[in-house]
């Protein structure tokens, strides 16, 4: 893999790990919780192939994906991502767990699932095989019977009444000691955070494929002035014809 920007260099595996596992300077300077997102898209803008993102990736993307996940205090995902991608069992391998322990982190980052309707089966592997009890972030308006069922396998917390309150969600996670909030989808979640002006970092893998069809973008939802906000390019990596872009919120 090559670092194209800044400081061009062909990266060894050790240097790649150092680059991606080091606490970003923007994060260290931030006085509030840091919210990062990680997505992949084709060169014509598709976020999925046949409803899943996996076909857009390759082993390089999986490596970067895993390293970005490794430093998270909590991994935030939308319910549709859980239904599409699974997320059962350990989210990190033994070496990554050992690294976290050596760096004063719990070996398993907890999973926080956003679901306004609580349309999740308590029997999913994300609950039954979770190494750490998951959080489910929902609305006060969610059906009571689903809330009771999911409360058997997760901690169910309200982060809004009729609609998602992004600031309340972030405050809830920060109140539990989760300052490095790392999200892996989906598009509705990214759209909501963008609309609220709470996206601090976006890691975007550009997959060198053309998908066509009606595949959606990496974000969708209500359009607001907050959502139209410039971000600064902080890093460009290249592996074969795949690009790994890192953007951060400008310093305020």
PDB file of N, CA, C and O in Angstrom, residues 74 108-113 126-127 129-136 147-156 176 178:
ATOM      1  N   UNK A  74     -16.642   2.579  20.973  1.00  0.00           N
ATOM      2  CA  UNK A  74     -17.926   1.947  20.690  1.00  0.00           C
ATOM      3  C   UNK A  74     -18.126   1.947  19.185  1.00  0.00           C
ATOM      4  O   UNK A  74     -17.665   2.862  18.487  1.00  0.00           O
ATOM      5  N   UNK A 108     -13.008  -5.945  23.770  1.00  0.00           N
ATOM      6  CA  UNK A 108     -14.107  -5.941  22.805  1.00  0.00           C
ATOM      7  C   UNK A 108     -14.805  -4.592  22.829  1.00  0.00           C
ATOM      8  O   UNK A 108     -15.401  -4.229  23.850  1.00  0.00           O
ATOM      9  N   UNK A 109     -14.782  -3.837  21.733  1.00  0.00           N
ATOM     10  CA  UNK A 109     -15.592  -2.616  21.705  1.00  0.00           C
ATOM     11  C   UNK A 109     -17.071  -2.981  21.665  1.00  0.00           C
ATOM     12  O   UNK A 109     -17.478  -3.842  20.877  1.00  0.00           O
ATOM     13  N   UNK A 110     -17.896  -2.369  22.503  1.00  0.00           N
ATOM     14  CA  UNK A 110     -19.321  -2.692  22.463  1.00  0.00           C
ATOM     15  C   UNK A 110     -19.972  -2.188  21.184  1.00  0.00           C
ATOM     16  O   UNK A 110     -19.471  -1.259  20.542  1.00  0.00           O
ATOM     17  N   UNK A 111     -21.078  -2.796  20.842  1.00  0.00           N
ATOM     18  CA  UNK A 111     -21.842  -2.429  19.666  1.00  0.00           C
ATOM     19  C   UNK A 111     -23.065  -1.630  20.109  1.00  0.00           C
ATOM     20  O   UNK A 111     -23.767  -2.026  21.040  1.00  0.00           O
ATOM     21  N   UNK A 112     -23.307  -0.498  19.460  1.00  0.00           N
ATOM     22  CA  UNK A 112     -24.503   0.310  19.710  1.00  0.00           C
ATOM     23  C   UNK A 112     -25.321   0.330  18.426  1.00  0.00           C
ATOM     24  O   UNK A 112     -24.847   0.796  17.384  1.00  0.00           O
ATOM     25  N   UNK A 113     -26.536  -0.172  18.499  1.00  0.00           N
ATOM     26  CA  UNK A 113     -27.391  -0.335  17.322  1.00  0.00           C
ATOM     27  C   UNK A 113     -28.519   0.687  17.382  1.00  0.00           C
ATOM     28  O   UNK A 113     -29.231   0.775  18.387  1.00  0.00           O
ATOM     29  N   UNK A 126     -26.011 -11.243  16.509  1.00  0.00           N
ATOM     30  CA  UNK A 126     -25.436 -10.028  17.078  1.00  0.00           C
ATOM     31  C   UNK A 126     -25.781  -9.913  18.559  1.00  0.00           C
ATOM     32  O   UNK A 126     -25.051  -9.289  19.330  1.00  0.00           O
ATOM     33  N   UNK A 127     -26.870 -10.544  18.972  1.00  0.00           N
ATOM     34  CA  UNK A 127     -27.249 -10.573  20.390  1.00  0.00           C
ATOM     35  C   UNK A 127     -26.797 -11.863  21.075  1.00  0.00           C
ATOM     36  O   UNK A 127     -26.207 -11.831  22.152  1.00  0.00           O
ATOM     37  N   UNK A 129     -24.505 -14.070  20.291  1.00  0.00           N
ATOM     38  CA  UNK A 129     -23.075 -14.366  20.298  1.00  0.00           C
ATOM     39  C   UNK A 129     -22.220 -13.147  20.633  1.00  0.00           C
ATOM     40  O   UNK A 129     -21.009 -13.167  20.432  1.00  0.00           O
ATOM     41  N   UNK A 130     -22.819 -12.110  21.170  1.00  0.00           N
ATOM     42  CA  UNK A 130     -22.077 -10.882  21.471  1.00  0.00           C
ATOM     43  C   UNK A 130     -21.128 -11.102  22.646  1.00  0.00           C
ATOM     44  O   UNK A 130     -21.550 -11.575  23.706  1.00  0.00           O
ATOM     45  N   UNK A 131     -19.842 -10.753  22.496  1.00  0.00           N
ATOM     46  CA  UNK A 131     -18.913 -10.871  23.626  1.00  0.00           C
ATOM     47  C   UNK A 131     -19.172  -9.812  24.695  1.00  0.00           C
ATOM     48  O   UNK A 131     -18.763  -9.978  25.839  1.00  0.00           O
ATOM     49  N   UNK A 132     -19.832  -8.722  24.318  1.00  0.00           N
ATOM     50  CA  UNK A 132     -20.214  -7.651  25.238  1.00  0.00           C
ATOM     51  C   UNK A 132     -21.686  -7.334  24.974  1.00  0.00           C
ATOM     52  O   UNK A 132     -22.104  -7.243  23.818  1.00  0.00           O
ATOM     53  N   UNK A 133     -22.462  -7.165  26.019  1.00  0.00           N
ATOM     54  CA  UNK A 133     -23.884  -6.882  25.862  1.00  0.00           C
ATOM     55  C   UNK A 133     -24.071  -5.621  25.011  1.00  0.00           C
ATOM     56  O   UNK A 133     -23.564  -4.546  25.354  1.00  0.00           O
ATOM     57  N   UNK A 134     -24.812  -5.707  23.907  1.00  0.00           N
ATOM     58  CA  UNK A 134     -24.983  -4.547  23.027  1.00  0.00           C
ATOM     59  C   UNK A 134     -25.916  -3.496  23.636  1.00  0.00           C
ATOM     60  O   UNK A 134     -26.718  -3.783  24.539  1.00  0.00           O
ATOM     61  N   UNK A 135     -25.790  -2.287  23.100  1.00  0.00           N
ATOM     62  CA  UNK A 135     -26.745  -1.221  23.351  1.00  0.00           C
ATOM     63  C   UNK A 135     -27.693  -1.145  22.160  1.00  0.00           C
ATOM     64  O   UNK A 135     -27.253  -1.316  21.015  1.00  0.00           O
ATOM     65  N   UNK A 136     -28.950  -0.876  22.414  1.00  0.00           N
ATOM     66  CA  UNK A 136     -29.896  -0.573  21.347  1.00  0.00           C
ATOM     67  C   UNK A 136     -30.442   0.825  21.622  1.00  0.00           C
ATOM     68  O   UNK A 136     -31.037   1.069  22.671  1.00  0.00           O
ATOM     69  N   UNK A 147     -39.558  -3.622  22.794  1.00  0.00           N
ATOM     70  CA  UNK A 147     -38.613  -3.108  23.779  1.00  0.00           C
ATOM     71  C   UNK A 147     -38.357  -4.164  24.864  1.00  0.00           C
ATOM     72  O   UNK A 147     -37.214  -4.403  25.265  1.00  0.00           O
ATOM     73  N   UNK A 148     -39.439  -4.784  25.340  1.00  0.00           N
ATOM     74  CA  UNK A 148     -39.297  -5.794  26.387  1.00  0.00           C
ATOM     75  C   UNK A 148     -38.500  -6.994  25.886  1.00  0.00           C
ATOM     76  O   UNK A 148     -37.656  -7.539  26.617  1.00  0.00           O
ATOM     77  N   UNK A 149     -38.769  -7.427  24.661  1.00  0.00           N
ATOM     78  CA  UNK A 149     -38.058  -8.588  24.119  1.00  0.00           C
ATOM     79  C   UNK A 149     -36.564  -8.298  23.958  1.00  0.00           C
ATOM     80  O   UNK A 149     -35.714  -9.121  24.321  1.00  0.00           O
ATOM     81  N   UNK A 150     -36.226  -7.125  23.432  1.00  0.00           N
ATOM     82  CA  UNK A 150     -34.819  -6.792  23.214  1.00  0.00           C
ATOM     83  C   UNK A 150     -34.097  -6.478  24.516  1.00  0.00           C
ATOM     84  O   UNK A 150     -32.871  -6.609  24.605  1.00  0.00           O
ATOM     85  N   UNK A 151     -34.831  -6.078  25.535  1.00  0.00           N
ATOM     86  CA  UNK A 151     -34.216  -5.799  26.833  1.00  0.00           C
ATOM     87  C   UNK A 151     -33.654  -7.063  27.476  1.00  0.00           C
ATOM     88  O   UNK A 151     -32.821  -6.980  28.388  1.00  0.00           O
ATOM     89  N   UNK A 152     -34.095  -8.218  27.006  1.00  0.00           N
ATOM     90  CA  UNK A 152     -33.552  -9.479  27.518  1.00  0.00           C
ATOM     91  C   UNK A 152     -32.127  -9.714  27.030  1.00  0.00           C
ATOM     92  O   UNK A 152     -31.356 -10.422  27.691  1.00  0.00           O
ATOM     93  N   UNK A 153     -31.768  -9.125  25.888  1.00  0.00           N
ATOM     94  CA  UNK A 153     -30.455  -9.420  25.282  1.00  0.00           C
ATOM     95  C   UNK A 153     -29.610  -8.177  25.061  1.00  0.00           C
ATOM     96  O   UNK A 153     -28.500  -8.253  24.520  1.00  0.00           O
ATOM     97  N   UNK A 154     -30.093  -6.992  25.472  1.00  0.00           N
ATOM     98  CA  UNK A 154     -29.354  -5.751  25.246  1.00  0.00           C
ATOM     99  C   UNK A 154     -29.848  -4.695  26.223  1.00  0.00           C
ATOM    100  O   UNK A 154     -30.876  -4.869  26.886  1.00  0.00           O
ATOM    101  N   UNK A 155     -29.108  -3.596  26.299  1.00  0.00           N
ATOM    102  CA  UNK A 155     -29.562  -2.425  27.053  1.00  0.00           C
ATOM    103  C   UNK A 155     -30.262  -1.488  26.075  1.00  0.00           C
ATOM    104  O   UNK A 155     -29.643  -0.993  25.130  1.00  0.00           O
ATOM    105  N   UNK A 156     -31.547  -1.264  26.269  1.00  0.00           N
ATOM    106  CA  UNK A 156     -32.351  -0.455  25.370  1.00  0.00           C
ATOM    107  C   UNK A 156     -32.485   0.948  25.962  1.00  0.00           C
ATOM    108  O   UNK A 156     -32.946   1.105  27.099  1.00  0.00           O
ATOM    109  N   UNK A 176     -21.420   7.215  28.964  1.00  0.00           N
ATOM    110  CA  UNK A 176     -20.957   5.866  29.296  1.00  0.00           C
ATOM    111  C   UNK A 176     -19.446   5.728  29.118  1.00  0.00           C
ATOM    112  O   UNK A 176     -18.916   4.621  29.196  1.00  0.00           O
ATOM    113  N   UNK A 178     -17.768   6.600  26.303  1.00  0.00           N
ATOM    114  CA  UNK A 178     -17.404   6.332  24.912  1.00  0.00           C
ATOM    115  C   UNK A 178     -17.167   7.661  24.193  1.00  0.00           C
ATOM    116  O   UNK A 178     -18.113   8.301  23.741  1.00  0.00           O
TER     117      UNK A 178
END
